[in-house]
Amino acid sequence: NDQTPVSAQEREEKLEGIGCKRKRVEDVRFTQGKGNYVDDVKLPGMLFGDFYRSPYAHARIKNINKDSALAVPGVVAVVTAEDLIPLNLHYMPTLAGDVQAVLAHEKVLFQNQEVAFIIAKDRYAAADGVEALEVEYEELEPLVDPFKSMEPDAPLLREDIKDKKEGAHGPRVHHNHIFTWTAGDKDATEDAFSKADVVVKEYLAHPRVHPCPLETCCSVANMDKITGQLTLWGTFQAPHVVRTVASLIANIPEHKIRVIAPDIGGGFGNKVGVYPGYVMSVVGTIVAGAPVKWVEDRIENLTTTAFARDYHITAELAATKDGKILGMRSHVLADHGAFDACADPTKFPAGLYHVCTGSYDIPSAFIQVDGVYTNKAPGGVAYRCSFRVTEAVYTIERIIDVLAQKLDMDPADIRKKNFVQPEQFPYTSATGWEYDSGDYPTAMAKAMDAVGYDQLRQEQAQKLADFKAGKSRQLMGIGISFFTEIVGAGPSKNCDILGIGMFDSCEIRVHPTGAAIARLGTKSQGQGHETTYAQILATETGIPSDMITIEEGDTDTAPYGLGTYGSRSTPVAGAACARAGRKIKQKAQLIASHLLEVHHDDLEWNVDGFQVKGNPEKRKSMKELAWAAYNNVPEGMEMGLEAVDYYDPPNFTYPYGAYFCVVDIDVDTGESKIRRFYALDDCGTRINPMIIEGQIHGGLTEAFAVAMGQLIHYDEYGNVQGGSLMDFFLPTAVETPHWETDYTEVPSPHHPIGAKGVGESPHVGGVPAFSNAVNDAFKKLGGVHTHMPHTSANIWAYAQSLGL
Ligand code: CDP
C-alpha cells in the first residue's frame, strides 16, 4: 500500500506512543456534551431517592412519623433504620475497619446525617417527602473540638461500640478513641533530640476541607427479580471493590452483581468510599421493585461524603547548629468525625503519613497518630494525594522552614544541605520507606536558576526595607516546597484493602486486522486514561494508539483491579499494560519466526514489527502478525492474540518536585496575590507531556484552593459551615494564578517503563509552597507560623497580631 509510511521515524510518529503529546481522545465526547455520566442513566420506571437528614449534630431520635411523607403525592416508600435492622443493613463496614450507620439508628451523630430515605416517582416528589417527614429529637451535648474528645467526661458518641475495647488497629483507651498508631524508632529519636544543638517545635493545623468534584456522588441501582442480577451504576473510583463490598454487605453472590462506573466528573478521593446513598439505592430497588436513582446535591456532597485532612499536627526537628537535621518527631490528633471511614490501605490507619521525613536524609524519626471521634461527618479521604501524603509533606516542608528561620539560614540552603543524595538511592527512610530513585540537587538547581532565586531574595529584602521605613505597606514572600511523593499503592506486601492485595490489571485482545481493545482495573475520573494507556500499548506492541480502544469501569468486562486513587494508575495498571503488551509481542515473535522461517532469536523488534537481524527488509509488521494469529500459527500454538497481566508492584514509586511560589501581600487588607508559581516535576518516564501539564495545572489549582481558602468549619453546636459554594472556595479562572511548569526525568528503576505517578504531585507539593510563601513574608517581622487557609481575613488578623 503506497500510503503506508515506511521510514522508522514515520512509523514511530504514527504510533503516537510514549512521549507523544497526543490529544486526549476522551475530550471529543466531553467537549461536545456527549459524556455519559451516572445521571444520564435513565431506565424505564425509574424511581428517585432523597435523604431526610439530621438538623442536629448530636441528638437522640425519639420518634419518626412516616405518614406525612407517605401522604405526599408521588412518594412510594419511606425507609428508616428500623426497616434495615431485619436485613442487617442499618450499619455497613467501612474501609477503615469501623462500621458506619447507613441510616441513623436511635441517635444522630453529625449534622446532615442520613436518617430516612424517601423513594418517589420523581426527584421533586422525593424532595417534598423529605420536607414533610416528621422527626422528634432530644438534643445531646455536641462534641466538636477533637482536643476535648478524650477528656474523661467527654460525651459518649458511639453507643453502638461503647463496650468495644479493641478497635481495628489496637486497643481503645476511651469511648471516643479510635486508634493510636506509631511508626519509627522512639528511643533513637529521643537520643537524637537530646544531643541536638537546636530543636524547633510547631503546631501545624491542616484544617478540614473537601475534594468537591464538579459531579457529586450518585448511583442508580436496578435489581432484576427474574434473573436475580443487580446492576449498579455509580461514581466509583474503584468499581471492583464496590462489587465485592456490595456482595459482602447485601449477601448477593458476586457474579450476580454488575458494577458500572461510566464517565466520572472528577473524584479526587471523594469517590473511593461506599456511602449510604449507594447502599440505599440498592435497598430501594429491592424494596420498590424498580430501578432507583440517587444523586447528591452540592450541600450534601460538601457536608456528608468524605471530608479530607482535619489533622492537628505537632512537628519537631532536632538539628546541629549548622543545619544538619538529626531527628524528627510528629504527633497528630486526627479528627475522624462520627465514623472512621478513611480510605487507606488496611495496615495504615494514618495512611502514608509516616513518609513525612520528606526529601531529606533524616537519621531518626518517630511518628504517633491518635484517631478520635467527634460529631462531624465521616471520611478522611486522600484529597488528590496518596493517603495522607499531603499532610506529611506539609509537615516537613513547613517545619524545615521554621528550622531555617531559627538558624537564620536560607530555606533553599537548608534543603540542599539535607537532601537525600543521588548516590543514596535506593534510600531507606527512618520510617522504613525505600525511595526508588531521584536526583534532588539537580532538580533544585534547575528550579532556582529558572526562577532567579537570588534576585528574588534581593527584591524581597528591598521590599522589607521599604516596609520597615514606612514607605510601603506591601510585603513579599517566597515559598519553597521540595516534596517527595509516594504513589502506586501498592506492593501487596504492604498494602491491601479488605484483604485484597493492591495489584492492578490489564487484558488485551488484538483483533485480526491489527486493531485492539484493552481493559483495565482502574477508572479514570478525568485523567485521560483512554489516551495514555493506548500510548503505552502502542510503544510496546507497535499497534498505533488510535487503533486501540481502552475500556475501564465495567466489572462484567474489565479484569479485577483496585481502582484509581493515590496516583496509582500509571505505577500499577500502567505497568500491567506494558507487561501485557510484552506478552502480546512475545507471541507475535513466535508467529513471525514461523512466517519468516527463521529462529525467533534471529529476529529483532523495530518500532511496529519484527525484522530479521542483519536483513531488515525481511520483516513482518504487527498488523500482519495479528492477521496470522487467526489463520497461520506455528504448529501447537493456540490461535488468537490476547494477553492478561496482573501486576503486583515490588515497591511504590517516588516522584518529586521543586516548587517556588512568590506572593505579594497588602498588610492593610490582608489581600494576597500569587505573582509567580514555578513547578518542576519529576515523574520518571513521561508518557504524555501535555496530559502531565494538565494534571499539574489542575493539582496546583486545587492546592491553591486548599492553602488559600478552603475550609469546612463547624461551630460550637456542630453546625457545619462552608457547606455550599457560597462559602466553600472553589477557584475559577478569575482567581487562579498562572502556572509555569518544568521537569527533569529520572526513571523509576523497578517500573517496566520507568514511569512514576504524577496526578497528585502538584497538589501535595503545592499546598506547602503557598503556605511557606505567606509565612515567609512575615518571618522577619516576628512571625513564625500562621495557619491555613490564608484568606485575606486570616492574613490581616495575623498582621494585626504581629502589631503591623
Ligand atoms: O491514578 P491517576 O490516573 O490519578 O494518576 P497518574 O497515574 O499519575 O496518571 C495521571 C495521568 O497522567 C494519566 O493520564 C497518566 O497516563 C499521565 N501520566 C503520564 O503521562 N506520565 C507519567 N509518568 C505519569 C502519568
Short mmCIF file of N, CA and C and ligand atoms in Angstrom, two decimals, residues 525 527-529 532-533 536 564-571 683-689 691-692 695 755-760, ligand 1:
data_model
loop_
_atom_site.label_atom_id
_atom_site.label_comp_id
_atom_site.label_asym_id
_atom_site.label_seq_id
_atom_site.Cartn_x
_atom_site.Cartn_y
_atom_site.Cartn_z
N GLN A 525 -11.19 9.42 36.13
CA GLN A 525 -12.24 10.40 36.50
C GLN A 525 -11.96 11.71 35.80
N GLN A 527 -8.55 11.84 34.14
CA GLN A 527 -7.09 11.88 33.99
C GLN A 527 -6.61 11.56 32.59
N GLY A 528 -7.50 11.07 31.72
CA GLY A 528 -7.08 10.81 30.35
C GLY A 528 -6.57 9.41 30.09
N HIS A 529 -7.02 8.43 30.86
CA HIS A 529 -6.52 7.06 30.70
C HIS A 529 -6.74 6.51 29.30
N THR A 532 -3.70 7.71 27.39
CA THR A 532 -2.32 7.37 27.76
C THR A 532 -2.05 5.86 27.85
N TYR A 533 -3.03 5.07 28.29
CA TYR A 533 -2.79 3.62 28.28
C TYR A 533 -2.54 3.15 26.84
N ILE A 536 1.03 3.68 25.90
CA ILE A 536 1.96 2.66 26.42
C ILE A 536 1.89 1.42 25.53
N THR A 564 -8.65 3.64 40.81
CA THR A 564 -7.80 4.82 40.59
C THR A 564 -7.91 5.82 41.73
N TYR A 565 -6.83 5.98 42.44
CA TYR A 565 -6.67 6.99 43.52
C TYR A 565 -5.21 6.88 43.89
N GLY A 566 -4.72 7.85 44.64
CA GLY A 566 -3.32 7.78 45.07
C GLY A 566 -2.36 7.71 43.90
N SER A 567 -2.69 8.33 42.78
CA SER A 567 -1.84 8.31 41.57
C SER A 567 -1.31 6.91 41.29
N ARG A 568 -2.17 5.90 41.44
CA ARG A 568 -1.67 4.54 41.30
C ARG A 568 -1.85 3.99 39.89
N SER A 569 -2.59 4.69 39.03
CA SER A 569 -2.92 4.10 37.73
C SER A 569 -1.67 3.84 36.90
N THR A 570 -0.82 4.84 36.76
CA THR A 570 0.38 4.65 35.95
C THR A 570 1.37 3.69 36.62
N PRO A 571 1.67 3.88 37.92
CA PRO A 571 2.62 2.96 38.54
C PRO A 571 2.15 1.50 38.56
N CYS A 683 8.49 12.86 37.26
CA CYS A 683 7.64 11.67 37.42
C CYS A 683 8.21 10.52 36.61
N GLY A 684 9.55 10.50 36.51
CA GLY A 684 10.18 9.42 35.73
C GLY A 684 9.84 9.58 34.27
N THR A 685 9.72 8.46 33.57
CA THR A 685 9.39 8.48 32.14
C THR A 685 8.04 9.16 31.95
N ARG A 686 8.00 10.11 31.03
CA ARG A 686 6.76 10.86 30.80
C ARG A 686 6.00 10.24 29.62
N ILE A 687 4.79 9.82 29.87
CA ILE A 687 4.02 9.16 28.81
C ILE A 687 3.44 10.20 27.87
N ASN A 688 2.75 11.18 28.43
CA ASN A 688 2.15 12.22 27.60
C ASN A 688 2.40 13.59 28.24
N PRO A 689 3.41 14.32 27.77
CA PRO A 689 3.77 15.59 28.41
C PRO A 689 2.62 16.58 28.49
N ILE A 691 -0.64 15.86 28.82
CA ILE A 691 -1.55 15.44 29.91
C ILE A 691 -0.89 15.71 31.26
N ILE A 692 0.40 15.49 31.35
CA ILE A 692 1.10 15.78 32.61
C ILE A 692 0.94 17.26 32.95
N GLN A 695 -2.45 17.81 34.27
CA GLN A 695 -2.57 17.30 35.64
C GLN A 695 -1.95 18.30 36.62
N ALA A 755 8.05 4.72 34.61
CA ALA A 755 7.14 5.84 34.92
C ALA A 755 6.76 5.84 36.40
N LYS A 756 6.62 7.02 36.95
CA LYS A 756 6.05 7.20 38.30
C LYS A 756 4.72 7.93 38.13
N GLY A 757 3.91 7.96 39.16
CA GLY A 757 2.64 8.70 39.07
C GLY A 757 2.89 10.19 39.11
N VAL A 758 1.90 10.97 38.69
CA VAL A 758 2.09 12.43 38.70
C VAL A 758 0.83 13.19 39.12
N GLY A 759 -0.34 12.54 39.00
CA GLY A 759 -1.60 13.26 39.12
C GLY A 759 -1.74 14.07 40.39
N GLU A 760 -1.13 13.59 41.47
CA GLU A 760 -1.34 14.25 42.75
C GLU A 760 -0.16 15.09 43.19
O1 CDP B 1 -4.03 7.30 39.10
P1 CDP B 1 -4.16 8.57 38.35
O2 CDP B 1 -4.61 8.40 36.93
O3 CDP B 1 -4.96 9.60 39.07
O4 CDP B 1 -2.70 9.26 38.31
P2 CDP B 1 -1.42 9.01 37.40
O5 CDP B 1 -1.08 7.58 37.31
O6 CDP B 1 -0.37 9.92 37.93
O7 CDP B 1 -1.85 9.50 35.95
C1 CDP B 1 -2.48 10.73 35.65
C2 CDP B 1 -2.37 10.97 34.16
O8 CDP B 1 -1.04 11.39 33.83
C3 CDP B 1 -2.64 9.73 33.32
O9 CDP B 1 -3.29 10.04 32.11
C4 CDP B 1 -1.25 9.23 33.06
O10 CDP B 1 -1.13 8.39 31.96
C5 CDP B 1 -0.45 10.52 32.89
N1 CDP B 1 0.96 10.28 33.22
C6 CDP B 1 1.95 10.40 32.25
O11 CDP B 1 1.65 10.77 31.11
N2 CDP B 1 3.26 10.09 32.58
C7 CDP B 1 3.60 9.72 33.83
N3 CDP B 1 4.86 9.42 34.14
C8 CDP B 1 2.61 9.64 34.83
C9 CDP B 1 1.29 9.91 34.49
#
